[in-house]
Amino acid sequence: MFSSMSPLKSPHLITLADGSRITPKGIGQVSLSPSLNLNSVLFIPNCPFNLISLSQLTKSLNCLVTFSAGSFVIQERGTSRKIGAGHESGGLYYFEMQPPVSCVAVLSPKLLHDRLGHPSLSKLKLLVPSLQKLAELGCESCQLGKHVRSSFPKQTDKRCNSIFTTIHSDIWGPSRVTSFGFRYFVTFIDEFS
C-alpha cells in the first residue's frame, strides 16, 4: 500500500477512539488510485483500520468530498474531476481502492512471425515459448521464398532448321587501342551453323 516510507524523525502519539494511545512506526506516501496520492501518511502496524483525515485530505489535495446516502465522492476543486470514491458499511466509509492494471497486447503467432523477420517455426518457438504447441504458421511469403525457378531453361526444344533463321549479335567497345582506326567491333553468329 505504501509506495515509499521512512522512519519518523520525532515520536508521535496517536489517540484512538477508545482512548488508548499508539506510536506510529513510519511516515510515507500511499497511492490510493492513479490520480490520488496521499503524502505524510503515518504507518501504525497495530491499528485495525486505515483512517484518513478529511481535513488533511481536502487541504493537501485542494479537493471536495461529497457524502450521500451510502457513498462519497472526492473531486478536484477546479475541474470537478472525480479522483476517488467510496461506500458506507457499518457506519464507516470505505475507500474503493483501484488495483493497478496492466494492459498487454496479445499478438497472433502470424503477426509475431512477420514482425520478427519471418524466422522458421523452430526459431519462433525459441523466442516465444508459449508457442511450443504451434504446428505450422502458414506464411505465404515464406512459401513463395522457398520456390526455386531457373532463369533460363538448360535446353531448348526449338532448333533452327536453316541458315540465317536466327542470328545472335554482340557489340564490343570502345577499345583504348584502335584497330584499323576503329574502336568497336560487332560479332554475328548464325545459330544453325
Short mmCIF file of C-alpha atoms in Angstrom, two decimals, residues 15-108:
data_model
loop_
_atom_site.label_atom_id
_atom_site.label_comp_id
_atom_site.label_asym_id
_atom_site.label_seq_id
_atom_site.Cartn_x
_atom_site.Cartn_y
_atom_site.Cartn_z
CA THR A 15 -5.09 8.70 20.42
CA LEU A 16 -7.59 6.08 19.24
CA ALA A 17 -11.39 6.21 19.65
CA ASP A 18 -11.24 4.04 22.80
CA GLY A 19 -8.81 6.48 24.46
CA SER A 20 -5.71 4.33 24.07
CA ARG A 21 -2.53 5.78 22.63
CA ILE A 22 -0.32 4.26 19.96
CA THR A 23 3.01 5.23 18.37
CA PRO A 24 3.41 5.27 14.56
CA LYS A 25 6.41 3.37 13.17
CA GLY A 26 6.96 5.39 9.99
CA ILE A 27 5.71 8.02 7.56
CA GLY A 28 5.34 7.76 3.80
CA GLN A 29 3.30 8.08 0.65
CA VAL A 30 0.24 5.97 -0.26
CA SER A 31 -1.23 5.70 -3.74
CA LEU A 32 -4.99 5.10 -3.46
CA SER A 33 -5.69 5.40 -7.19
CA PRO A 34 -3.75 6.54 -10.27
CA SER A 35 -4.83 10.14 -9.60
CA LEU A 36 -4.94 10.12 -5.77
CA ASN A 37 -1.66 10.07 -3.83
CA LEU A 38 -1.54 10.83 -0.12
CA ASN A 39 1.62 12.27 1.45
CA SER A 40 2.67 12.26 5.13
CA VAL A 41 0.69 9.09 5.89
CA LEU A 42 1.52 7.59 9.30
CA PHE A 43 2.21 3.84 9.48
CA ILE A 44 0.66 2.26 12.59
CA PRO A 45 1.01 -1.54 12.39
CA ASN A 46 -1.39 -2.41 15.27
CA CYS A 47 -4.26 -0.14 14.16
CA PRO A 48 -7.20 -2.29 12.94
CA PHE A 49 -8.31 0.32 10.34
CA ASN A 50 -6.69 2.58 7.78
CA LEU A 51 -8.01 6.04 8.66
CA ILE A 52 -7.93 9.18 6.51
CA SER A 53 -8.23 12.66 7.97
CA LEU A 54 -10.72 14.54 5.77
CA SER A 55 -9.39 17.93 6.86
CA GLN A 56 -5.84 16.93 5.87
CA LEU A 57 -7.11 15.36 2.62
CA THR A 58 -9.03 18.45 1.48
CA LYS A 59 -6.15 20.80 2.43
CA SER A 60 -3.34 18.83 0.79
CA LEU A 61 -5.21 17.90 -2.41
CA ASN A 62 -7.42 21.02 -2.70
CA CYS A 63 -10.43 18.81 -3.28
CA LEU A 64 -14.11 18.46 -2.38
CA VAL A 65 -15.59 15.47 -0.56
CA THR A 66 -19.32 14.96 -1.14
CA PHE A 67 -21.24 12.49 1.04
CA SER A 68 -24.58 10.95 0.10
CA ALA A 69 -26.64 8.05 1.45
CA GLY A 70 -24.23 5.12 1.41
CA SER A 71 -21.37 6.64 -0.63
CA PHE A 72 -18.94 9.52 -1.07
CA VAL A 73 -17.02 11.11 -3.96
CA ILE A 74 -13.72 13.03 -3.94
CA GLN A 75 -13.41 15.65 -6.72
CA GLU A 76 -10.82 18.20 -7.79
CA ARG A 77 -11.94 21.65 -6.70
CA GLY A 78 -11.38 23.48 -10.01
CA THR A 79 -12.42 20.87 -12.58
CA SER A 80 -14.82 18.67 -10.55
CA ARG A 81 -12.96 15.66 -11.97
CA LYS A 82 -13.56 12.54 -9.87
CA ILE A 83 -10.34 11.39 -8.20
CA GLY A 84 -11.78 8.93 -5.71
CA ALA A 85 -14.94 7.34 -4.33
CA GLY A 86 -16.15 5.01 -1.62
CA HIS A 87 -19.12 3.42 0.11
CA GLU A 88 -20.56 3.19 3.63
CA SER A 89 -20.72 -0.05 5.57
CA GLY A 90 -21.45 -0.46 9.28
CA GLY A 91 -21.25 3.26 9.97
CA LEU A 92 -17.78 3.64 8.38
CA TYR A 93 -16.90 4.90 4.91
CA TYR A 94 -14.53 2.70 2.93
CA PHE A 95 -12.38 4.00 0.13
CA GLU A 96 -12.67 1.99 -3.09
CA MET A 97 -9.13 1.08 -3.98
CA GLN A 98 -8.37 0.68 -7.66
CA PRO A 99 -5.81 -2.07 -8.14
CA PRO A 100 -3.04 -1.35 -10.63
CA VAL A 101 -3.97 -2.58 -14.08
CA SER A 102 -1.51 -3.80 -16.68
CA CYS A 103 -2.63 -3.93 -20.27
CA VAL A 104 -0.92 -6.41 -22.55
CA ALA A 105 -1.49 -6.67 -26.26
CA VAL A 106 -1.90 -10.25 -27.43
CA LEU A 107 -0.29 -10.78 -30.80
CA SER A 108 -1.12 -13.64 -33.13
#
